[in-house]
Structures are given as structure tokens and as C-alpha cells.
mmCIF file with all atom_site columns, C-alpha atoms in Angstrom:
data_model
loop_
_atom_site.group_PDB
_atom_site.id
_atom_site.type_symbol
_atom_site.label_atom_id
_atom_site.label_alt_id
_atom_site.label_comp_id
_atom_site.label_asym_id
_atom_site.label_entity_id
_atom_site.label_seq_id
_atom_site.pdbx_PDB_ins_code
_atom_site.Cartn_x
_atom_site.Cartn_y
_atom_site.Cartn_z
_atom_site.occupancy
_atom_site.B_iso_or_equiv
_atom_site.pdbx_formal_charge
_atom_site.auth_seq_id
_atom_site.auth_comp_id
_atom_site.auth_asym_id
_atom_site.auth_atom_id
_atom_site.pdbx_PDB_model_num
ATOM 1   C CA . MET A 1 1   ? 0.000   0.000  0.000   1.00 97.00 ? 18  MET A CA 1
ATOM 2   C CA . ILE A 1 2   ? 1.049   3.562  -0.734  1.00 98.00 ? 19  ILE A CA 1
ATOM 3   C CA . VAL A 1 3   ? -0.157  6.525  1.313   1.00 98.00 ? 20  VAL A CA 1
ATOM 4   C CA . ALA A 1 4   ? -0.157  10.118 0.058   1.00 98.00 ? 21  ALA A CA 1
ATOM 5   C CA . VAL A 1 5   ? -0.149  13.149 2.306   1.00 97.00 ? 22  VAL A CA 1
ATOM 6   C CA . ASP A 1 6   ? -1.311  16.678 1.494   1.00 95.00 ? 23  ASP A CA 1
ATOM 7   C CA . PHE A 1 7   ? 0.431   18.517 4.332   1.00 94.00 ? 24  PHE A CA 1
ATOM 8   C CA . GLY A 1 8   ? -0.826  21.781 5.735   1.00 90.00 ? 25  GLY A CA 1
ATOM 9   C CA . LEU A 1 9   ? -0.287  23.742 8.916   1.00 89.00 ? 26  LEU A CA 1
ATOM 10  C CA . LYS A 1 10  ? -3.949  23.356 9.950   1.00 92.00 ? 27  LYS A CA 1
ATOM 11  C CA . ARG A 1 11  ? -4.940  20.103 8.241   1.00 94.00 ? 28  ARG A CA 1
ATOM 12  C CA . ILE A 1 12  ? -3.403  17.035 6.650   1.00 96.00 ? 29  ILE A CA 1
ATOM 13  C CA . GLY A 1 13  ? -5.267  15.161 3.947   1.00 96.00 ? 30  GLY A CA 1
ATOM 14  C CA . MET A 1 14  ? -4.440  11.473 3.580   1.00 97.00 ? 31  MET A CA 1
ATOM 15  C CA . ALA A 1 15  ? -5.158  9.005  0.788   1.00 98.00 ? 32  ALA A CA 1
ATOM 16  C CA . ARG A 1 16  ? -4.258  5.331  0.477   1.00 98.00 ? 33  ARG A CA 1
ATOM 17  C CA . SER A 1 17  ? -3.963  2.953  -2.393  1.00 98.00 ? 34  SER A CA 1
ATOM 18  C CA . ASP A 1 18  ? -5.585  -0.412 -2.782  1.00 97.00 ? 35  ASP A CA 1
ATOM 19  C CA . ASP A 1 19  ? -3.360  -3.426 -2.079  1.00 95.00 ? 36  ASP A CA 1
ATOM 20  C CA . GLY A 1 20  ? -2.467  -3.694 -5.775  1.00 95.00 ? 37  GLY A CA 1
ATOM 21  C CA . GLU A 1 21  ? -1.335  -0.051 -5.766  1.00 96.00 ? 38  GLU A CA 1
ATOM 22  C CA . THR A 1 22  ? -3.575  0.751  -8.734  1.00 96.00 ? 39  THR A CA 1
ATOM 23  C CA . TRP A 1 23  ? -6.203  3.138  -7.315  1.00 97.00 ? 40  TRP A CA 1
ATOM 24  C CA . ALA A 1 24  ? -6.208  5.972  -4.784  1.00 97.00 ? 41  ALA A CA 1
ATOM 25  C CA . PHE A 1 25  ? -8.926  6.325  -2.150  1.00 96.00 ? 42  PHE A CA 1
ATOM 26  C CA . PRO A 1 26  ? -9.606  9.002  0.467   1.00 96.00 ? 43  PRO A CA 1
ATOM 27  C CA . HIS A 1 27  ? -8.424  7.948  3.915   1.00 97.00 ? 44  HIS A CA 1
ATOM 28  C CA . LYS A 1 28  ? -8.914  10.809 6.368   1.00 96.00 ? 45  LYS A CA 1
ATOM 29  C CA . THR A 1 29  ? -8.220  14.418 7.219   1.00 95.00 ? 46  THR A CA 1
ATOM 30  C CA . LEU A 1 30  ? -6.206  15.105 10.350  1.00 97.00 ? 47  LEU A CA 1
ATOM 31  C CA . GLU A 1 31  ? -6.907  18.347 12.188  1.00 95.00 ? 48  GLU A CA 1
ATOM 32  C CA . GLY A 1 32  ? -6.006  20.010 15.473  1.00 93.00 ? 49  GLY A CA 1
ATOM 33  C CA . ASN A 1 33  ? -2.793  20.264 17.410  1.00 94.00 ? 50  ASN A CA 1
ATOM 34  C CA . ASP A 1 34  ? 0.374   18.214 16.940  1.00 95.00 ? 51  ASP A CA 1
ATOM 35  C CA . LEU A 1 35  ? -0.461  17.136 13.411  1.00 96.00 ? 52  LEU A CA 1
ATOM 36  C CA . GLU A 1 36  ? 2.926   15.519 12.860  1.00 96.00 ? 53  GLU A CA 1
ATOM 37  C CA . THR A 1 37  ? 2.418   13.126 15.777  1.00 97.00 ? 54  THR A CA 1
ATOM 38  C CA . LYS A 1 38  ? -1.102  12.322 14.594  1.00 97.00 ? 55  LYS A CA 1
ATOM 39  C CA . LEU A 1 39  ? 0.276   11.630 11.124  1.00 98.00 ? 56  LEU A CA 1
ATOM 40  C CA . ILE A 1 40  ? 2.988   9.286  12.401  1.00 98.00 ? 57  ILE A CA 1
ATOM 41  C CA . ILE A 1 41  ? 0.451   7.377  14.524  1.00 98.00 ? 58  ILE A CA 1
ATOM 42  C CA . GLU A 1 42  ? -1.889  6.997  11.551  1.00 98.00 ? 59  GLU A CA 1
ATOM 43  C CA . LEU A 1 43  ? 0.942   5.911  9.250   1.00 98.00 ? 60  LEU A CA 1
ATOM 44  C CA . LYS A 1 44  ? 2.060   3.294  11.769  1.00 98.00 ? 61  LYS A CA 1
ATOM 45  C CA . LYS A 1 45  ? -1.496  1.893  11.779  1.00 98.00 ? 62  LYS A CA 1
ATOM 46  C CA . LEU A 1 46  ? -1.568  1.717  7.983   1.00 98.00 ? 63  LEU A CA 1
ATOM 47  C CA . GLY A 1 47  ? 1.970   0.384  7.461   1.00 97.00 ? 64  GLY A CA 1
ATOM 48  C CA . PRO A 1 48  ? 2.513   1.750  3.941   1.00 98.00 ? 65  PRO A CA 1
ATOM 49  C CA . ARG A 1 49  ? 5.329   0.603  1.686   1.00 97.00 ? 66  ARG A CA 1
ATOM 50  C CA . VAL A 1 50  ? 5.845   4.234  0.615   1.00 98.00 ? 67  VAL A CA 1
ATOM 51  C CA . VAL A 1 51  ? 4.613   7.590  1.911   1.00 98.00 ? 68  VAL A CA 1
ATOM 52  C CA . VAL A 1 52  ? 4.210   10.166 -0.865  1.00 98.00 ? 69  VAL A CA 1
ATOM 53  C CA . LEU A 1 53  ? 4.376   13.752 0.326   1.00 98.00 ? 70  LEU A CA 1
ATOM 54  C CA . GLY A 1 54  ? 2.861   16.444 -1.855  1.00 95.00 ? 71  GLY A CA 1
ATOM 55  C CA . LEU A 1 55  ? 5.621   18.992 -2.444  1.00 95.00 ? 72  LEU A CA 1
ATOM 56  C CA . PRO A 1 56  ? 4.193   22.508 -2.847  1.00 91.00 ? 73  PRO A CA 1
ATOM 57  C CA . ARG A 1 57  ? 6.385   24.238 -5.391  1.00 86.00 ? 74  ARG A CA 1
ATOM 58  C CA . ASN A 1 58  ? 5.893   27.729 -6.761  1.00 81.00 ? 75  ASN A CA 1
ATOM 59  C CA . MET A 1 59  ? 4.630   27.986 -10.323 1.00 81.00 ? 76  MET A CA 1
ATOM 60  C CA . ASP A 1 60  ? 8.206   28.612 -11.533 1.00 83.00 ? 77  ASP A CA 1
ATOM 61  C CA . GLY A 1 61  ? 9.347   25.377 -9.864  1.00 77.00 ? 78  GLY A CA 1
ATOM 62  C CA . THR A 1 62  ? 11.173  26.991 -6.956  1.00 83.00 ? 79  THR A CA 1
ATOM 63  C CA . GLU A 1 63  ? 10.516  25.885 -3.395  1.00 84.00 ? 80  GLU A CA 1
ATOM 64  C CA . GLY A 1 64  ? 9.283   28.227 -0.686  1.00 86.00 ? 81  GLY A CA 1
ATOM 65  C CA . GLU A 1 65  ? 8.772   27.926 3.063   1.00 92.00 ? 82  GLU A CA 1
ATOM 66  C CA . MET A 1 66  ? 6.044   25.297 2.824   1.00 92.00 ? 83  MET A CA 1
ATOM 67  C CA . ALA A 1 67  ? 8.192   23.053 0.623   1.00 95.00 ? 84  ALA A CA 1
ATOM 68  C CA . VAL A 1 68  ? 10.997  23.354 3.180   1.00 95.00 ? 85  VAL A CA 1
ATOM 69  C CA . ALA A 1 69  ? 8.529   22.278 5.899   1.00 95.00 ? 86  ALA A CA 1
ATOM 70  C CA . VAL A 1 70  ? 7.379   19.293 3.797   1.00 97.00 ? 87  VAL A CA 1
ATOM 71  C CA . ARG A 1 71  ? 10.981  18.202 3.147   1.00 97.00 ? 88  ARG A CA 1
ATOM 72  C CA . ALA A 1 72  ? 11.676  18.436 6.904   1.00 97.00 ? 89  ALA A CA 1
ATOM 73  C CA . LEU A 1 73  ? 8.581   16.309 7.567   1.00 97.00 ? 90  LEU A CA 1
ATOM 74  C CA . GLY A 1 74  ? 9.866   13.790 5.032   1.00 98.00 ? 91  GLY A CA 1
ATOM 75  C CA . GLN A 1 75  ? 13.163  13.569 6.897   1.00 98.00 ? 92  GLN A CA 1
ATOM 76  C CA . ARG A 1 76  ? 11.373  13.003 10.225  1.00 98.00 ? 93  ARG A CA 1
ATOM 77  C CA . LEU A 1 77  ? 9.231   10.266 8.655   1.00 98.00 ? 94  LEU A CA 1
ATOM 78  C CA . GLU A 1 78  ? 12.362  8.596  7.288   1.00 98.00 ? 95  GLU A CA 1
ATOM 79  C CA . ASP A 1 79  ? 13.956  8.887  10.738  1.00 98.00 ? 96  ASP A CA 1
ATOM 80  C CA . VAL A 1 80  ? 11.115  6.799  12.225  1.00 97.00 ? 97  VAL A CA 1
ATOM 81  C CA . GLY A 1 81  ? 11.396  4.190  9.483   1.00 98.00 ? 98  GLY A CA 1
ATOM 82  C CA . PHE A 1 82  ? 9.120   5.179  6.597   1.00 98.00 ? 99  PHE A CA 1
ATOM 83  C CA . THR A 1 83  ? 10.181  5.241  2.959   1.00 98.00 ? 100 THR A CA 1
ATOM 84  C CA . VAL A 1 84  ? 9.305   8.679  1.609   1.00 98.00 ? 101 VAL A CA 1
ATOM 85  C CA . ASP A 1 85  ? 8.896   10.011 -1.904  1.00 97.00 ? 102 ASP A CA 1
ATOM 86  C CA . PHE A 1 86  ? 7.895   13.530 -2.963  1.00 97.00 ? 103 PHE A CA 1
ATOM 87  C CA . TRP A 1 87  ? 5.373   14.519 -5.631  1.00 95.00 ? 104 TRP A CA 1
ATOM 88  C CA . ASP A 1 88  ? 5.022   17.968 -7.188  1.00 92.00 ? 105 ASP A CA 1
ATOM 89  C CA . GLU A 1 89  ? 1.575   19.146 -6.134  1.00 87.00 ? 106 GLU A CA 1
ATOM 90  C CA . ARG A 1 90  ? 1.330   22.436 -8.004  1.00 76.00 ? 107 ARG A CA 1
ATOM 91  C CA . LEU A 1 91  ? -2.324  23.235 -8.748  1.00 60.00 ? 108 LEU A CA 1
ATOM 92  C CA . THR A 1 92  ? -3.658  20.169 -6.901  1.00 60.00 ? 109 THR A CA 1
ATOM 93  C CA . SER A 1 93  ? -6.014  22.059 -4.567  1.00 49.00 ? 110 SER A CA 1
ATOM 94  C CA . ARG A 1 94  ? -7.236  24.222 -7.424  1.00 50.00 ? 111 ARG A CA 1
ATOM 95  C CA . LEU A 1 95  ? -7.948  21.150 -9.571  1.00 54.00 ? 112 LEU A CA 1
ATOM 96  C CA . VAL A 1 96  ? -9.894  19.544 -6.735  1.00 52.00 ? 113 VAL A CA 1
ATOM 97  C CA . SER A 1 97  ? -11.868 22.729 -6.161  1.00 48.00 ? 114 SER A CA 1
ATOM 98  C CA . ARG A 1 98  ? -12.863 22.792 -9.818  1.00 52.00 ? 115 ARG A CA 1
ATOM 99  C CA . GLN A 1 99  ? -14.294 19.291 -9.519  1.00 54.00 ? 116 GLN A CA 1
ATOM 100 C CA . ASP A 1 100 ? -17.112 20.712 -7.400  1.00 52.00 ? 117 ASP A CA 1
ATOM 101 C CA . PRO A 1 101 ? -19.515 22.357 -9.853  1.00 50.00 ? 118 PRO A CA 1
ATOM 102 C CA . ARG A 1 102 ? -21.174 24.249 -7.000  1.00 52.00 ? 119 ARG A CA 1
ATOM 103 C CA . SER A 1 103 ? -18.231 26.690 -6.940  1.00 46.00 ? 120 SER A CA 1
ATOM 104 C CA . LEU A 1 104 ? -14.877 27.379 -5.429  1.00 45.00 ? 121 LEU A CA 1
ATOM 105 C CA . LYS A 1 105 ? -16.576 29.198 -2.544  1.00 46.00 ? 122 LYS A CA 1
ATOM 106 C CA . LYS A 1 106 ? -18.163 25.968 -1.287  1.00 51.00 ? 123 LYS A CA 1
ATOM 107 C CA . ALA A 1 107 ? -14.892 24.060 -1.677  1.00 46.00 ? 124 ALA A CA 1
ATOM 108 C CA . ILE A 1 108 ? -13.047 26.652 0.374   1.00 47.00 ? 125 ILE A CA 1
ATOM 109 C CA . LYS A 1 109 ? -15.748 26.406 3.038   1.00 52.00 ? 126 LYS A CA 1
ATOM 110 C CA . ASP A 1 110 ? -15.069 22.668 3.349   1.00 62.00 ? 127 ASP A CA 1
ATOM 111 C CA . LYS A 1 111 ? -11.270 22.871 3.255   1.00 64.00 ? 128 LYS A CA 1
ATOM 112 C CA . GLY A 1 112 ? -10.929 19.456 4.894   1.00 63.00 ? 129 GLY A CA 1
ATOM 113 C CA . LYS A 1 113 ? -12.603 17.919 1.851   1.00 81.00 ? 130 LYS A CA 1
ATOM 114 C CA . VAL A 1 114 ? -10.224 19.769 -0.460  1.00 82.00 ? 131 VAL A CA 1
ATOM 115 C CA . ASP A 1 115 ? -7.200  18.537 1.512   1.00 86.00 ? 132 ASP A CA 1
ATOM 116 C CA . LEU A 1 116 ? -8.521  14.973 1.461   1.00 89.00 ? 133 LEU A CA 1
ATOM 117 C CA . MET A 1 117 ? -9.231  14.980 -2.268  1.00 90.00 ? 134 MET A CA 1
ATOM 118 C CA . SER A 1 118 ? -5.906  16.710 -2.962  1.00 90.00 ? 135 SER A CA 1
ATOM 119 C CA . ALA A 1 119 ? -4.179  13.736 -1.316  1.00 95.00 ? 136 ALA A CA 1
ATOM 120 C CA . VAL A 1 120 ? -6.205  11.395 -3.545  1.00 94.00 ? 137 VAL A CA 1
ATOM 121 C CA . LEU A 1 121 ? -5.170  13.327 -6.656  1.00 93.00 ? 138 LEU A CA 1
ATOM 122 C CA . ILE A 1 122 ? -1.504  13.365 -5.587  1.00 95.00 ? 139 ILE A CA 1
ATOM 123 C CA . LEU A 1 123 ? -1.584  9.617  -5.030  1.00 96.00 ? 140 LEU A CA 1
ATOM 124 C CA . GLN A 1 124 ? -3.416  8.760  -8.257  1.00 94.00 ? 141 GLN A CA 1
ATOM 125 C CA . GLU A 1 125 ? -0.988  10.890 -10.278 1.00 93.00 ? 142 GLU A CA 1
ATOM 126 C CA . TYR A 1 126 ? 1.938   9.174  -8.524  1.00 95.00 ? 143 TYR A CA 1
ATOM 127 C CA . ILE A 1 127 ? 0.479   5.702  -9.203  1.00 96.00 ? 144 ILE A CA 1
ATOM 128 C CA . ASN A 1 128 ? -0.238  6.561  -12.848 1.00 93.00 ? 145 ASN A CA 1
ATOM 129 C CA . ALA A 1 129 ? 3.290   7.906  -13.376 1.00 91.00 ? 146 ALA A CA 1
ATOM 130 C CA . ARG A 1 130 ? 4.803   4.740  -11.877 1.00 87.00 ? 147 ARG A CA 1
ATOM 131 C CA . ARG A 1 131 ? 2.611   2.622  -14.124 1.00 85.00 ? 148 ARG A CA 1
ATOM 132 C CA . ARG A 1 132 ? 3.714   4.572  -17.233 1.00 81.00 ? 149 ARG A CA 1
ATOM 133 C CA . THR A 1 133 ? 7.402   4.189  -16.381 1.00 79.00 ? 150 THR A CA 1
ATOM 134 C CA . ASN A 1 134 ? 6.999   0.431  -15.795 1.00 73.00 ? 151 ASN A CA 1
ATOM 135 C CA . GLU A 1 135 ? 5.099   -0.259 -19.030 1.00 56.00 ? 152 GLU A CA 1
ATOM 136 C CA . PRO A 1 136 ? 6.996   -2.104 -21.740 1.00 51.00 ? 153 PRO A CA 1
ATOM 137 C CA . GLN A 1 137 ? 8.008   0.132  -24.650 1.00 41.00 ? 154 GLN A CA 1
#
């Protein structure tokens, strides 16, 4: 199983794959204090083969403060024994928001849903990219 994480300072969206690592499914949104500890506890319950962290890059590809925080989280997850990979998540939240035809305003109101579905999109893109690179030419 692969788990993807859409990390934020207020919420963390999590998605998991099926056992065959073909499809991404929503798992949960973590909220409240000490999100990193909550994330580690949840990851230990799930026991993923890989944890994919959405890496928030700027539109020009550079990395800002949030990307630095995500890379630091990745190092802490590796320190406790998880295998970590990063996935460029530019535009992920915006793409998820556009999936709701009732408007961006509603999506922003339910930010936990956006974070959760962003994790699903990150994971499905990661799975699809792995599948493409493993296909025979």
C-alpha cells in the first residue's frame, strides 16, 4: 500500500492505495494540534510501503517555506522508518476545487474535503506515473 499526504499547517489530507497499488482512495483528514504526531500514529497503523508527500512548489518550480517544511517532515518520517517520496503538487487544490460544480466558494468552506481529495489526486498521479514508467516500450 502507498499513502499520500497533502500537508498543511492546519490540516493534513491522507489518501491510500488499494493493495495492488492501482487506485487511490480518500483515507482521512487530520486536524487540530500536533499534526505531525497524529500523522505518524496513523501511518504506523496503515503500514505503507511508501509515503508520498505532496511537495508545494511555486509555479516557476522553486521551493518556498512550505516546501521546506514538507521536506523536513519527510526527513522526520524517514527517521522513524518510513520510505518517503515527494510529488510535485502544483495546482492540486485548485484542480480539486474545480471538480465541485457548485463553486470554489463551497470548496473553500469545506477545506478538509479539499485537503482529502488533494491527497487522492496526488496519489493517483503518482500511481499513474509509476505505471507509465513500468510499461513495456
